[in-house]
């Protein structure tokens, strides 16, 4: 009899449920968007209960469509990482909206901690940087701003969790307060060497330990989704953060394997095996996964503008009607004719790290038209990828010849060809575009014993495309040199 696995992928703008069978085939999926709240400039919030309702909605849809008599043998949860919730243990209701990873409200506090010289300790213990992105300063903000919450937290009345933890709580009827190592590793409170909450960090960020969930391996049996919800229980046998789950979905399970997800931004992760590499290029060191008792680490870097730069061509400049056109437009000319675009709309991420940089266009002439600007925008995504990958190669001191890609923008064939040309490595696109949900479904299969080893999951991995470079190294070097000068000029302009 066919066995089924259920995945919940709770993302930043939408929630997805997916059903995968024991042959690794995606049988069904459902998706639902939910509201974003921007109460002030730089603030981004979600309503925790709206998240739970979206989860119940999509899970209900796919369970209802299962073949008669079929039921998932196990399920997994993957989620937007770092987003922070504190809720009442009695009611399960959040005491404040979820503060989303993008939220910058704690920037000043992070700057203060840096000035006080805390960053080295934080980096050493967590592999991360002192940045509002991560959960710890968001927890402190809620405790400092919701009246009475600090006292209640110390009395054990409140619970903190990232979104996985909050969903787990609700699916188990408040019985389980847990999370997995990958989500814990993004809080700034978790020591990735000891693999435990860190007392010094709890003290530094003034977080009472009574708030914290128990931390387990990704393939742990966390509890069961209550029978009362959909008629039958389902064991929850996997949790992993979104980028980590997509690494598994992309079959990046050996040291040196690397993937990039192209959505709004670009997210690159490289498996470094059991070696914890401390970056010299301000990349993040993080936990890739813990499966069958073995911890695997990763290096991670992201750039902020990928698909969002293309959306800007459509919504801001209005020079294209839809984002898909960019493929044909880029192809319609032989080169971008010396035009370079640095899409630093919200500063520059790794490895440049220039928060003050603004977007810029270089090399305009009377001959410049829409096609050059469109092509230069797509190229900028390639150049940013190449810069990050060089930084990773340097840090890890290894070279590799394949980059696996996924995400909305990886549908752009021209971009994939440019990527291989500019990096002279092969580009592989996964057959499955939703590698995040897919990855955690496979993990749930491992956690429930349906599959026996992470390495054996490779049989399910299929790709639709391999792109190989067609330009010369000399040409590549020339273009990357021009890009480098464009980035330097952009940063120079941002200096006051
Ligand atoms: P996210 O998960 O971050 O919301 P998606 O993975 O859905 O993003 O990717 C959507 C982004 O990719 C959008 O910003 C869009 O502009 C861009 N995009 C989608 N398809 C293409 C395409 N064919 N060519 C260029 N950009 C694209």
Coordinates of C-alpha atoms and ligand atoms in Angstrom, one line a residue:
X1 CA 0.0 0.0 0.0
X2 CA 1.3 3.5 -0.9
X3 CA 2.5 5.6 2.1
X4 CA 2.1 9.4 2.2
X5 CA 3.9 12.2 3.9
X6 CA 2.5 15.6 4.7
X7 CA 4.6 18.8 4.7
X8 CA 3.7 22.2 6.1
X9 CA 5.8 25.1 4.7
X10 CA 5.0 28.2 6.6
X11 CA 6.7 31.0 4.5
X12 CA 6.9 34.8 4.9
X13 CA 4.0 35.6 2.6
X14 CA 2.2 32.3 2.3
X15 CA 1.6 28.9 3.8
X16 CA 1.8 25.7 1.8
X17 CA 0.9 22.1 2.4
X18 CA 2.3 19.3 0.3
X19 CA 1.7 15.6 0.0
X20 CA 4.6 13.3 -1.1
X21 CA 4.3 9.6 -1.6
X22 CA 6.8 6.9 -0.6
X23 CA 8.4 7.1 -4.1
X24 CA 9.3 10.7 -3.5
X25 CA 6.6 12.0 -5.8
X26 CA 4.7 15.2 -5.1
X27 CA 1.0 14.2 -5.2
X28 CA -0.7 17.4 -4.2
X29 CA -0.2 20.8 -2.7
X30 CA -2.3 23.8 -1.6
X31 CA -1.2 27.4 -0.8
X32 CA -2.7 30.4 1.0
X33 CA -1.4 33.9 1.3
X34 CA -1.9 35.8 4.6
X35 CA -1.7 39.5 5.5
X36 CA 1.5 41.4 6.2
X37 CA 1.5 44.3 8.7
X38 CA 3.8 47.3 8.5
X39 CA 2.8 49.4 11.5
X40 CA 5.8 51.7 11.2
X41 CA 8.7 52.2 8.8
X42 CA 11.1 49.2 9.2
X43 CA 8.6 47.2 11.2
X44 CA 7.1 44.0 9.8
X45 CA 4.5 41.9 11.7
X46 CA 2.3 38.8 11.3
X47 CA -0.7 37.8 13.2
X48 CA 0.1 34.5 14.9
X49 CA -3.4 33.2 14.8
X50 CA -3.8 34.2 11.1
X51 CA -0.7 32.0 10.5
X52 CA -2.3 29.1 12.4
X53 CA -5.6 29.5 10.4
X54 CA -3.7 29.5 7.1
X55 CA -1.9 26.2 8.2
X56 CA -5.2 24.6 9.1
X57 CA -6.7 25.7 5.8
X58 CA -4.0 24.3 3.5
X59 CA -3.6 21.1 5.6
X60 CA -7.4 20.5 5.5
X61 CA -7.4 21.0 1.7
X62 CA -4.7 18.3 0.9
X63 CA -6.0 15.8 3.5
X64 CA -9.5 16.1 2.0
X65 CA -8.2 15.3 -1.4
X66 CA -6.2 12.2 -0.4
X67 CA -7.4 8.9 -2.0
X68 CA -10.2 7.3 0.0
X69 CA -8.8 5.4 3.0
X70 CA -5.3 7.0 2.7
X71 CA -3.7 9.0 5.5
X72 CA -0.2 10.4 6.0
X73 CA 2.0 8.2 8.1
X74 CA 4.0 11.2 9.2
X75 CA 4.4 15.0 8.8
X76 CA 7.0 17.7 8.9
X77 CA 7.1 21.4 9.5
X78 CA 9.4 23.9 7.8
X79 CA 9.1 27.7 8.3
X80 CA 10.2 31.2 7.8
X81 CA 13.2 31.4 10.2
X82 CA 13.9 33.9 13.0
X83 CA 10.4 35.3 13.2
X84 CA 9.5 35.6 16.8
X85 CA 6.4 34.8 18.9
X86 CA 5.7 34.9 22.6
X87 CA 2.4 33.3 23.7
X88 CA 0.4 32.6 26.8
X89 CA 0.8 28.9 27.8
X90 CA -2.8 28.7 29.0
X91 CA -4.5 30.0 25.9
X92 CA -2.0 29.6 23.2
X93 CA -2.6 33.3 22.2
X94 CA 0.4 35.5 21.3
X95 CA 0.9 38.4 23.7
X96 CA 2.2 40.5 20.7
X97 CA 2.1 40.0 16.9
X98 CA 4.9 37.9 15.4
X99 CA 8.0 40.1 14.8
X100 CA 9.1 39.1 11.3
X101 CA 12.8 38.4 10.4
X102 CA 12.8 41.5 8.1
X103 CA 11.8 43.8 11.0
X104 CA 14.6 46.4 11.8
X105 CA 13.2 47.8 15.0
X106 CA 16.0 46.6 17.2
X107 CA 18.8 48.0 14.9
X108 CA 19.9 50.6 17.5
X109 CA 20.1 48.1 20.3
X110 CA 22.2 45.8 18.0
X111 CA 24.5 48.7 17.2
X112 CA 24.8 49.5 21.0
X113 CA 25.8 45.8 21.7
X114 CA 28.3 46.0 18.9
X115 CA 29.8 49.2 20.3
X116 CA 30.0 47.5 23.7
X117 CA 32.2 44.9 22.1
X118 CA 29.9 41.9 22.2
X119 CA 30.0 40.8 18.6
X120 CA 33.0 38.5 18.9
X121 CA 31.4 36.4 21.7
X122 CA 28.2 36.2 19.8
X123 CA 29.9 35.1 16.6
X124 CA 32.0 32.5 18.3
X125 CA 29.0 30.9 20.0
X126 CA 26.3 31.2 17.4
X127 CA 28.0 31.7 14.1
X128 CA 25.8 34.7 13.5
X129 CA 26.2 38.5 13.5
X130 CA 24.7 41.1 15.8
X131 CA 21.8 42.0 13.6
X132 CA 18.0 42.7 14.1
X133 CA 17.4 39.8 11.7
X134 CA 17.8 37.2 14.4
X135 CA 15.3 36.4 17.2
X136 CA 17.0 37.4 20.5
X137 CA 16.6 41.2 20.3
X138 CA 13.0 40.7 19.1
X139 CA 12.3 38.7 22.2
X140 CA 13.8 41.4 24.4
X141 CA 11.8 44.0 22.6
X142 CA 8.5 42.2 23.3
X143 CA 9.4 41.7 27.0
X144 CA 10.4 45.4 27.3
X145 CA 7.3 46.7 25.6
X146 CA 4.4 44.4 26.7
X147 CA 3.4 45.4 30.2
X148 CA 3.9 42.7 32.8
X149 CA 5.4 40.2 30.3
X150 CA 8.8 40.0 32.0
X151 CA 7.3 39.0 35.4
X152 CA 4.9 36.5 33.7
X153 CA 7.8 35.1 31.7
X154 CA 9.8 34.5 34.9
X155 CA 6.8 32.8 36.4
X156 CA 6.7 30.4 33.5
X157 CA 3.4 31.6 32.2
X158 CA 4.7 32.5 28.7
X159 CA 6.4 30.6 25.9
X160 CA 8.8 31.8 23.2
X161 CA 9.1 30.1 19.9
X162 CA 9.9 30.6 16.2
X163 CA 7.1 29.8 13.9
X164 CA 7.7 26.1 13.8
X165 CA 7.5 26.0 17.5
X166 CA 4.2 27.9 17.6
X167 CA 2.7 25.6 15.0
X168 CA 3.8 22.6 16.9
X169 CA 2.2 23.9 20.0
X170 CA -1.1 24.4 18.3
X171 CA -1.1 21.1 16.4
X172 CA -0.4 19.2 19.6
X173 CA -3.1 21.1 21.6
X174 CA -0.4 22.9 23.7
X175 CA 1.2 19.6 24.8
X176 CA 4.6 20.1 23.2
X177 CA 6.8 23.2 23.4
X178 CA 9.7 22.2 21.2
X179 CA 11.8 23.3 18.2
X180 CA 14.6 21.8 16.2
X181 CA 18.3 22.6 16.1
X182 CA 18.2 24.6 12.8
X183 CA 15.5 27.0 14.1
X184 CA 17.2 27.3 17.4
X185 CA 20.5 28.1 15.7
X186 CA 18.9 31.3 14.3
X187 CA 17.9 32.8 17.6
X188 CA 21.3 34.2 18.7
X189 CA 20.7 32.3 22.0
X190 CA 21.8 28.8 20.9
X191 CA 25.5 27.7 21.1
X192 CA 26.2 25.7 17.9
X193 CA 29.3 24.1 19.3
X194 CA 27.6 22.7 22.5
X195 CA 24.3 22.4 20.6
X196 CA 22.4 23.9 23.6
X197 CA 20.8 27.2 24.8
X198 CA 23.7 29.4 26.1
X199 CA 23.6 30.9 29.5
X200 CA 25.8 33.8 28.7
X201 CA 23.7 34.7 25.7
X202 CA 20.5 34.5 27.6
X203 CA 22.0 36.9 30.1
X204 CA 23.3 39.3 27.4
X205 CA 19.9 39.5 25.7
X206 CA 18.0 39.4 29.1
X207 CA 15.9 36.4 28.0
X208 CA 14.5 34.3 30.9
X209 CA 15.2 30.6 30.3
X210 CA 11.6 29.8 31.4
X211 CA 10.5 31.0 28.0
X212 CA 12.5 28.5 25.9
X213 CA 11.3 25.4 24.0
X214 CA 13.1 22.1 24.2
X215 CA 15.5 21.6 21.3
X216 CA 15.7 18.3 19.3
X217 CA 17.2 16.9 16.2
X218 CA 15.4 17.5 12.9
X219 CA 14.2 13.9 12.6
X220 CA 12.8 13.7 16.2
X221 CA 9.3 12.5 16.9
X222 CA 8.1 15.9 18.3
X223 CA 4.6 14.8 19.1
X224 CA 1.4 14.0 17.2
X225 CA -1.0 16.3 15.4
X226 CA -4.2 16.0 17.5
X227 CA -6.9 13.7 16.2
X228 CA -9.5 16.3 17.1
X229 CA -8.2 18.6 14.3
X230 CA -8.8 16.4 11.2
X231 CA -10.2 13.2 12.4
X232 CA -7.0 11.2 12.7
X233 CA -3.7 11.9 14.4
X234 CA -0.4 12.3 12.4
X235 CA 3.0 11.9 14.0
X236 CA 5.2 15.0 13.6
X237 CA 8.6 13.5 12.8
X238 CA 10.5 16.5 11.3
X239 CA 11.2 20.2 11.8
X240 CA 13.7 22.3 9.9
X241 CA 14.0 26.0 8.9
X242 CA 13.2 26.8 5.3
X243 CA 16.7 27.2 3.8
X244 CA 17.8 24.0 5.6
X245 CA 14.8 22.0 4.4
X246 CA 15.4 23.2 0.9
X247 CA 19.0 21.9 1.1
X248 CA 17.6 18.5 1.8
X249 CA 15.1 18.9 -1.0
X250 CA 18.0 19.8 -3.3
X251 CA 19.9 16.8 -2.1
X252 CA 22.8 18.9 -0.8
X253 CA 23.7 16.3 1.8
X254 CA 27.5 16.1 1.2
X255 CA 30.2 18.5 2.3
X256 CA 30.9 21.0 -0.6
X257 CA 27.4 20.8 -2.1
X258 CA 25.8 24.1 -2.5
X259 CA 22.4 25.6 -3.5
X260 CA 20.9 29.0 -4.2
X261 CA 17.2 29.9 -3.9
X262 CA 16.2 32.8 -6.0
X263 CA 13.1 34.5 -4.7
X264 CA 12.7 38.1 -3.6
X265 CA 16.4 37.8 -2.6
X266 CA 19.1 35.2 -3.2
X267 CA 19.8 32.7 -0.5
X268 CA 23.0 30.5 -0.8
X269 CA 23.8 27.7 1.5
X270 CA 26.8 25.3 1.4
X271 CA 27.0 22.0 3.3
X272 CA 30.3 21.9 5.2
X273 CA 29.8 18.5 6.7
X274 CA 30.8 18.1 10.3
X275 CA 33.2 21.1 10.1
X276 CA 32.0 24.3 11.7
X277 CA 33.7 27.0 9.5
X278 CA 34.1 30.5 10.9
X279 CA 33.8 32.8 8.0
X280 CA 36.4 35.5 7.3
X281 CA 33.9 37.2 4.9
X282 CA 31.1 37.8 7.3
X283 CA 29.1 34.9 6.1
X284 CA 27.0 33.1 8.6
X285 CA 27.8 29.7 10.1
X286 CA 24.8 27.7 10.9
X287 CA 23.4 24.2 11.6
X288 CA 22.4 22.5 8.3
X289 CA 20.6 19.7 10.1
X290 CA 20.9 17.0 12.8
X291 CA 19.8 13.6 11.5
X292 CA 20.2 10.3 13.2
X293 CA 22.3 11.9 15.9
X294 CA 24.8 13.5 13.5
X295 CA 25.1 17.3 13.3
X296 CA 26.0 18.8 9.9
X297 CA 27.0 22.5 9.5
X298 CA 26.6 25.0 6.7
X299 CA 27.9 28.3 5.5
X300 CA 25.2 30.8 4.5
X301 CA 25.0 34.1 2.7
X302 CA 22.3 36.1 1.1
X303 CA 21.8 39.1 -1.1
X304 CA 18.7 41.2 -0.7
X305 CA 17.7 42.0 -4.3
X306 CA 17.1 39.3 -6.8
X307 CA 13.5 38.9 -7.9
X308 CA 12.7 42.2 -6.2
X309 CA 14.9 44.0 -8.7
X310 CA 12.9 42.4 -11.5
X311 CA 9.6 43.3 -9.8
X312 CA 10.9 46.9 -9.7
X313 CA 11.4 47.0 -13.5
X314 CA 7.7 46.1 -13.7
X315 CA 6.2 48.1 -10.8
X316 CA 8.6 51.0 -10.4
X317 CA 10.0 51.7 -13.8
X318 CA 7.1 50.1 -15.6
X319 CA 9.3 49.1 -18.5
X320 CA 8.1 45.5 -18.6
X321 CA 4.6 44.0 -18.2
X322 CA 5.5 40.8 -16.5
X323 CA 8.7 39.3 -15.0
X324 CA 8.8 36.4 -17.4
X325 CA 9.4 38.7 -20.4
X326 CA 12.9 39.5 -19.0
X327 CA 14.2 36.2 -20.4
X328 CA 13.3 37.1 -24.1
X329 CA 14.3 40.7 -23.6
X330 CA 17.8 39.8 -22.3
X331 CA 18.2 37.4 -25.2
X332 CA 17.2 40.1 -27.8
X333 CA 20.6 41.8 -27.5
X334 CA 24.2 40.4 -27.6
X335 CA 25.4 42.2 -24.5
X336 CA 24.2 44.8 -22.1
X337 CA 26.5 47.2 -24.0
X338 CA 28.4 48.4 -21.0
X339 CA 25.4 48.9 -18.7
X340 CA 25.8 47.7 -15.1
X341 CA 23.1 47.8 -12.5
X342 CA 23.8 47.5 -8.7
X343 CA 20.5 46.6 -7.1
X344 CA 21.3 47.9 -3.7
X345 CA 17.7 49.1 -3.0
X346 CA 18.0 48.0 0.6
X347 CA 21.7 48.1 1.0
X348 CA 24.2 45.4 0.0
X349 CA 24.2 42.0 1.7
X350 CA 27.0 39.4 1.9
X351 CA 29.9 39.6 1.2
X352 CA 29.8 43.4 0.7
X353 CA 27.7 44.4 3.8
X354 CA 27.0 48.0 3.1
X355 CA 23.7 48.9 4.7
X356 CA 23.8 52.5 3.4
X357 CA 24.4 51.7 -0.3
X358 CA 21.7 52.7 -2.7
X359 CA 20.8 51.2 -6.1
X360 CA 22.7 52.5 -9.1
X361 CA 23.0 52.3 -12.9
X362 CA 26.4 52.7 -14.7
X363 CA 27.5 53.1 -18.3
X364 CA 24.4 54.7 -19.8
X365 CA 24.7 56.1 -23.3
X366 CA 22.2 57.5 -25.9
X367 CA 22.0 53.9 -27.3
X368 CA 20.8 52.5 -23.9
X369 CA 17.3 51.2 -24.0
X370 CA 14.9 49.0 -22.1
X371 CA 16.7 45.8 -23.2
X372 CA 20.1 46.9 -21.7
X373 CA 18.5 47.9 -18.4
X374 CA 16.6 44.6 -18.2
X375 CA 19.6 42.5 -19.1
X376 CA 21.8 44.4 -16.6
X377 CA 19.3 43.7 -13.9
X378 CA 19.3 40.0 -14.5
X379 CA 23.1 40.1 -14.8
X380 CA 23.3 41.8 -11.4
X381 CA 21.7 38.7 -9.9
X382 CA 24.5 36.6 -11.5
X383 CA 27.3 38.9 -10.3
X384 CA 25.9 38.9 -6.7
X385 CA 25.8 35.1 -6.7
X386 CA 29.4 34.9 -8.0
X387 CA 30.7 37.3 -5.3
X388 CA 29.0 35.2 -2.6
X389 CA 30.2 31.9 -4.0
X390 CA 33.8 33.2 -4.2
X391 CA 33.6 34.2 -0.5
X392 CA 32.3 30.7 0.4
X393 CA 35.1 29.0 -1.6
X394 CA 37.6 31.2 0.2
X395 CA 36.2 30.4 3.6
X396 CA 35.8 26.7 3.1
X397 CA 38.9 26.4 1.0
X398 CA 37.3 24.0 -1.4
X399 CA 36.2 24.4 -5.0
X400 CA 33.1 22.8 -6.6
X401 CA 31.7 22.6 -10.0
X402 CA 28.0 22.6 -9.6
X403 CA 25.4 25.0 -8.2
X404 CA 21.9 23.8 -7.6
X405 CA 19.2 26.4 -8.0
X406 CA 15.5 26.8 -7.2
X407 CA 12.9 29.5 -6.4
X408 CA 10.7 31.6 -8.7
X409 CA 13.5 33.3 -10.5
X410 CA 15.2 30.1 -11.4
X411 CA 12.5 29.7 -14.0
X412 CA 14.4 32.3 -16.0
X413 CA 16.5 30.2 -18.5
X414 CA 18.6 33.2 -19.7
X415 CA 19.6 33.9 -16.1
X416 CA 20.7 30.2 -15.6
X417 CA 22.9 30.5 -18.7
X418 CA 24.4 33.7 -17.4
X419 CA 25.1 32.1 -14.0
X420 CA 27.1 29.3 -15.6
X421 CA 29.0 31.7 -17.8
X422 CA 29.9 34.1 -15.1
X423 CA 31.0 31.4 -12.6
X424 CA 32.2 28.7 -15.0
X425 CA 30.4 26.1 -13.0
X426 CA 27.5 23.9 -14.0
X427 CA 24.0 25.1 -13.0
X428 CA 21.4 22.5 -12.1
X429 CA 17.8 23.2 -11.6
X430 CA 15.7 20.8 -9.6
X431 CA 12.6 19.3 -11.2
X432 CA 10.7 20.2 -8.1
X433 CA 10.4 24.0 -7.6
X434 CA 9.1 23.8 -4.0
X435 CA 12.2 22.3 -2.6
X436 CA 11.5 23.6 0.9
X437 CA 8.2 21.7 1.4
X438 CA 9.6 18.8 -0.4
X439 CA 12.7 18.7 1.8
X440 CA 10.8 18.6 5.0
X441 CA 8.5 15.9 3.6
X442 CA 11.6 13.7 3.0
X443 CA 12.8 14.5 6.5
X444 CA 9.5 13.4 7.9
X445 CA 10.0 10.2 6.0
X446 CA 13.4 9.8 7.7
X447 CA 12.0 10.6 11.1
X448 CA 9.2 8.1 10.8
X449 CA 11.5 5.3 9.4
X450 CA 9.9 5.2 6.0
X451 CA 13.3 6.1 4.6
X452 CA 16.5 4.9 6.3
X453 CA 19.4 7.2 5.4
X454 CA 19.6 10.8 4.3
X455 CA 22.2 9.7 1.6
X456 CA 19.7 7.3 0.1
X457 CA 17.3 10.1 -0.7
X458 CA 19.4 10.9 -3.7
X459 CA 17.4 8.5 -5.7
X460 CA 14.5 10.9 -5.6
X461 CA 16.5 13.9 -6.8
X462 CA 15.8 14.8 -10.4
X463 CA 16.8 17.9 -12.3
X464 CA 15.4 19.3 -15.5
X465 CA 18.3 21.4 -16.7
X466 CA 22.0 21.5 -16.7
X467 CA 23.6 24.6 -18.1
X468 CA 27.2 24.8 -19.1
X469 CA 29.4 27.8 -19.7
X470 CA 29.9 29.0 -23.3
X471 CA 31.9 32.2 -22.7
X472 CA 35.7 32.4 -22.3
X473 CA 37.4 33.0 -19.0
X474 CA 38.8 36.2 -20.3
X475 CA 35.3 37.5 -21.1
X476 CA 34.1 36.4 -17.7
X477 CA 37.0 38.2 -16.0
X478 CA 36.4 41.4 -17.9
X479 CA 32.7 41.5 -16.9
X480 CA 33.3 40.7 -13.3
X481 CA 36.0 43.4 -13.2
X482 CA 33.4 46.0 -14.4
X483 CA 30.9 44.8 -11.9
X484 CA 33.4 45.1 -9.1
X485 CA 34.1 48.7 -10.0
X486 CA 30.4 49.4 -10.2
X487 CA 29.9 48.0 -6.6
X488 CA 32.9 50.0 -5.3
X489 CA 31.5 53.2 -6.9
X490 CA 28.1 52.5 -5.3
X491 CA 29.6 52.1 -1.9
X492 CA 31.8 55.2 -2.5
X493 CA 28.7 57.2 -3.3
X494 CA 27.0 56.1 -0.1
X495 CA 29.8 57.5 2.1
X496 CA 28.9 60.8 3.5
Ligands
LIG1 P1 9.4 34.5 -2.7 O1 9.3 33.1 -2.2 O2 10.6 35.3 -2.2 O3 8.2 35.3 -2.5 P2 9.4 33.4 -5.4 O4 10.3 32.2 -5.3 O5 8.0 33.2 -5.6 O6 9.7 34.5 -4.3 O7 10.0 34.2 -6.6 C1 9.3 35.4 -7.0 C2 10.4 36.5 -7.4 O8 11.1 36.0 -8.6 C3 9.7 37.7 -7.8 O9 10.4 38.8 -7.2 C4 9.7 37.8 -9.3 O10 10.0 39.1 -9.7 C5 10.9 36.9 -9.7 N1 10.6 36.1 -10.8 C6 9.7 35.1 -10.9 N2 9.8 34.5 -12.2 C7 10.7 35.2 -12.9 C8 11.3 35.1 -14.2 N3 10.8 34.2 -15.0 N4 12.3 35.9 -14.5 C9 12.7 36.8 -13.7 N5 12.3 37.0 -12.4 C10 11.3 36.2 -12.0

